[in-house]
Short mmCIF file of C-alpha atoms in Angstrom, two decimals:
data_model
loop_
_atom_site.label_atom_id
_atom_site.label_comp_id
_atom_site.label_asym_id
_atom_site.label_seq_id
_atom_site.Cartn_x
_atom_site.Cartn_y
_atom_site.Cartn_z
CA MET A 27 -0.32 0.04 -0.19
CA ASP A 28 1.23 3.27 -1.12
CA HIS A 29 -0.49 5.21 1.77
CA GLU A 30 1.30 3.27 4.55
CA ALA A 31 4.84 3.72 2.81
CA ARG A 32 4.26 7.43 3.35
CA SER A 33 5.89 8.74 6.86
CA ALA A 34 3.63 9.44 9.50
CA GLY A 35 4.40 13.20 9.87
CA GLN A 36 3.75 13.76 6.38
CA LEU A 37 -0.42 15.43 5.81
CA TRP A 38 -0.56 16.12 2.19
CA VAL A 39 0.75 14.71 -1.05
CA GLU A 40 0.57 16.73 -4.26
CA ASP A 41 -0.61 14.56 -7.07
CA GLU A 42 1.46 15.28 -10.51
CA LYS A 43 -1.94 15.95 -12.53
CA GLY A 44 -1.78 16.67 -16.74
CA ARG A 45 -3.29 20.12 -16.63
CA ARG A 46 -2.51 23.02 -15.94
CA ARG A 47 -4.22 25.41 -13.25
CA LEU A 48 -6.73 27.77 -14.63
CA PRO A 49 -5.73 31.79 -15.26
CA ASP A 50 -6.96 33.31 -11.86
CA PRO A 51 -9.33 35.55 -13.71
CA VAL A 52 -10.37 32.79 -15.53
CA ARG A 53 -11.24 30.72 -12.17
CA THR A 54 -12.52 33.80 -10.54
CA ALA A 55 -15.33 34.19 -13.28
CA ALA A 56 -15.91 30.23 -13.13
CA VAL A 57 -16.12 29.94 -9.17
CA ARG A 58 -18.61 32.33 -9.86
CA ALA A 59 -20.56 31.08 -12.13
CA VAL A 60 -20.90 27.78 -10.37
CA LEU A 61 -22.68 29.29 -7.25
CA LEU A 62 -24.71 31.23 -9.13
CA THR A 63 -25.35 28.08 -11.02
CA SER A 64 -26.25 26.72 -7.67
CA VAL A 65 -28.27 28.93 -6.11
CA THR A 66 -30.33 29.12 -9.23
CA LEU A 67 -30.79 25.41 -9.05
CA ILE A 68 -31.98 25.73 -5.67
CA GLN A 69 -34.44 28.29 -6.03
CA ALA A 70 -36.06 26.87 -8.90
CA MET A 71 -36.21 23.94 -6.58
CA VAL A 72 -37.66 25.55 -3.82
CA ALA A 73 -39.99 27.46 -6.22
CA PHE A 74 -41.28 23.88 -7.10
CA PHE A 75 -41.71 23.08 -3.75
CA CYS A 76 -43.77 25.48 -3.32
CA ALA A 77 -45.65 24.81 -6.54
CA VAL A 78 -46.50 21.53 -4.71
CA THR A 79 -47.93 22.53 -1.76
CA GLY A 80 -49.59 24.93 -2.76
CA SER A 81 -47.57 28.28 -0.94
CA TRP A 82 -48.10 31.95 -1.57
CA LEU A 83 -44.88 32.01 -2.28
CA ALA A 84 -44.57 30.22 -5.55
CA PHE A 85 -45.27 33.05 -7.91
CA PRO A 86 -42.21 34.86 -6.27
CA MET A 87 -39.55 32.33 -5.97
CA LEU A 88 -40.82 31.70 -9.46
CA LEU A 89 -39.63 34.51 -10.65
CA THR A 90 -36.77 35.14 -8.45
CA SER A 91 -35.73 31.90 -10.23
CA VAL A 92 -35.98 33.73 -13.68
CA GLY A 93 -34.20 36.60 -13.03
CA SER A 94 -31.31 33.86 -11.49
CA THR A 95 -31.55 31.66 -14.40
CA VAL A 96 -30.76 34.98 -16.88
CA VAL A 97 -27.68 36.42 -14.60
CA ALA A 98 -26.55 32.39 -15.00
CA THR A 99 -26.43 32.39 -18.01
CA TRP A 100 -24.43 35.46 -18.49
CA SER A 101 -22.27 34.54 -15.75
CA VAL A 102 -20.96 31.11 -18.32
CA LEU A 103 -21.14 32.92 -20.84
CA ASP A 104 -18.21 35.58 -18.90
CA VAL A 105 -16.11 32.25 -18.18
CA TRP A 106 -15.96 31.93 -21.36
CA VAL A 107 -15.63 35.23 -23.29
CA THR A 108 -12.75 36.28 -20.02
CA ARG A 109 -11.01 32.75 -20.64
CA GLN A 110 -10.97 34.07 -24.27
CA VAL A 111 -9.76 37.12 -23.27
CA TRP A 112 -7.33 36.10 -21.45
CA ARG A 113 -5.87 33.83 -23.93
CA GLN A 114 -5.64 36.75 -26.77
CA ARG A 115 -3.85 38.60 -23.99
CA ASN A 116 -0.88 36.43 -23.06
CA GLY A 117 -0.83 34.06 -25.99
CA VAL A 118 -2.11 31.21 -27.65
CA VAL A 119 0.13 28.40 -26.10
CA SER A 120 2.80 28.25 -23.34
CA GLU A 121 5.00 27.28 -25.82
CA PRO A 122 8.40 28.92 -27.25
CA SER A 123 6.96 28.80 -30.78
CA SER A 124 3.90 30.19 -29.99
CA THR A 125 2.83 32.71 -32.95
CA ALA A 126 1.71 35.16 -29.92
CA ARG A 127 5.18 34.89 -27.87
CA GLN A 128 7.03 35.57 -31.67
CA LEU A 129 5.30 38.57 -32.33
CA ARG A 130 5.60 40.56 -28.71
CA ARG A 131 9.51 39.16 -29.56
CA GLU A 132 9.37 41.05 -32.65
CA ARG A 133 7.89 43.92 -31.06
CA ARG A 134 10.03 44.19 -28.05
CA LEU A 135 13.13 43.32 -30.23
CA ALA A 136 11.71 46.56 -32.78
CA ARG A 137 11.26 49.30 -30.13
CA LYS A 138 14.89 48.01 -28.64
CA ALA A 139 16.18 48.80 -31.75
CA ALA A 140 14.75 52.64 -31.91
CA ARG A 141 15.05 53.64 -28.62
CA ALA A 142 19.03 52.44 -29.52
CA VAL A 143 19.14 54.21 -32.71
CA GLU A 144 17.65 57.58 -30.78
CA SER A 145 20.03 57.90 -27.91
CA GLU A 146 23.28 57.49 -30.25
CA PRO A 147 24.84 61.25 -30.45
CA GLY A 148 23.63 62.97 -33.26
CA HIS A 149 20.27 62.18 -33.51
CA GLY A 150 16.89 63.32 -32.00
CA ALA A 151 16.97 67.04 -30.68
CA ALA A 152 19.49 66.71 -28.82
CA GLY A 153 22.01 65.91 -31.49
CA ILE A 154 21.17 68.54 -33.87
CA ARG A 155 24.42 70.97 -33.75
CA ARG A 156 23.81 74.59 -35.34
CA THR A 157 26.83 75.97 -37.69
CA ALA A 158 28.16 79.27 -37.65
CA THR A 159 26.41 80.28 -40.22
CA ASP A 160 22.66 78.39 -39.05
CA SER A 161 23.25 81.59 -36.43
CA ARG A 162 24.22 83.80 -38.51
CA ALA A 163 20.75 83.47 -40.66
CA LEU A 164 18.62 83.27 -37.56
CA SER A 165 19.93 86.12 -36.42
CA GLU A 166 19.43 88.01 -39.78
CA ALA A 167 16.01 86.30 -39.70
CA ALA A 168 15.03 88.05 -35.99
#
């Protein structure tokens, strides 16, 4: 038995899973969707039992169940949208060959090259030198 081979002081053993953890915004949206869906199912059951017993609460519970169904559907769609947005912003796959990573790498190198050109002497506003003829032309124009 594997559990008997573990030391007595070890309370938790991490099992390696093949799937990665969901990103934080996606996981937050998923937890929200599960909670709203479970509340909606509970409301629907209460509305059903109130209708069966003939309670006055049946109609208000039916109305809140319909509203909760709309909210729960929206929250499930929110999980899907949040996941797609996260994928677009952070790359499609987590591999070095990812298209999104390659595009980001190219943009970063282009920005670095542009900064290097601007910081060289003789480029930009700080690198402009006036000659004596330029100074005379400016004083005559004034």
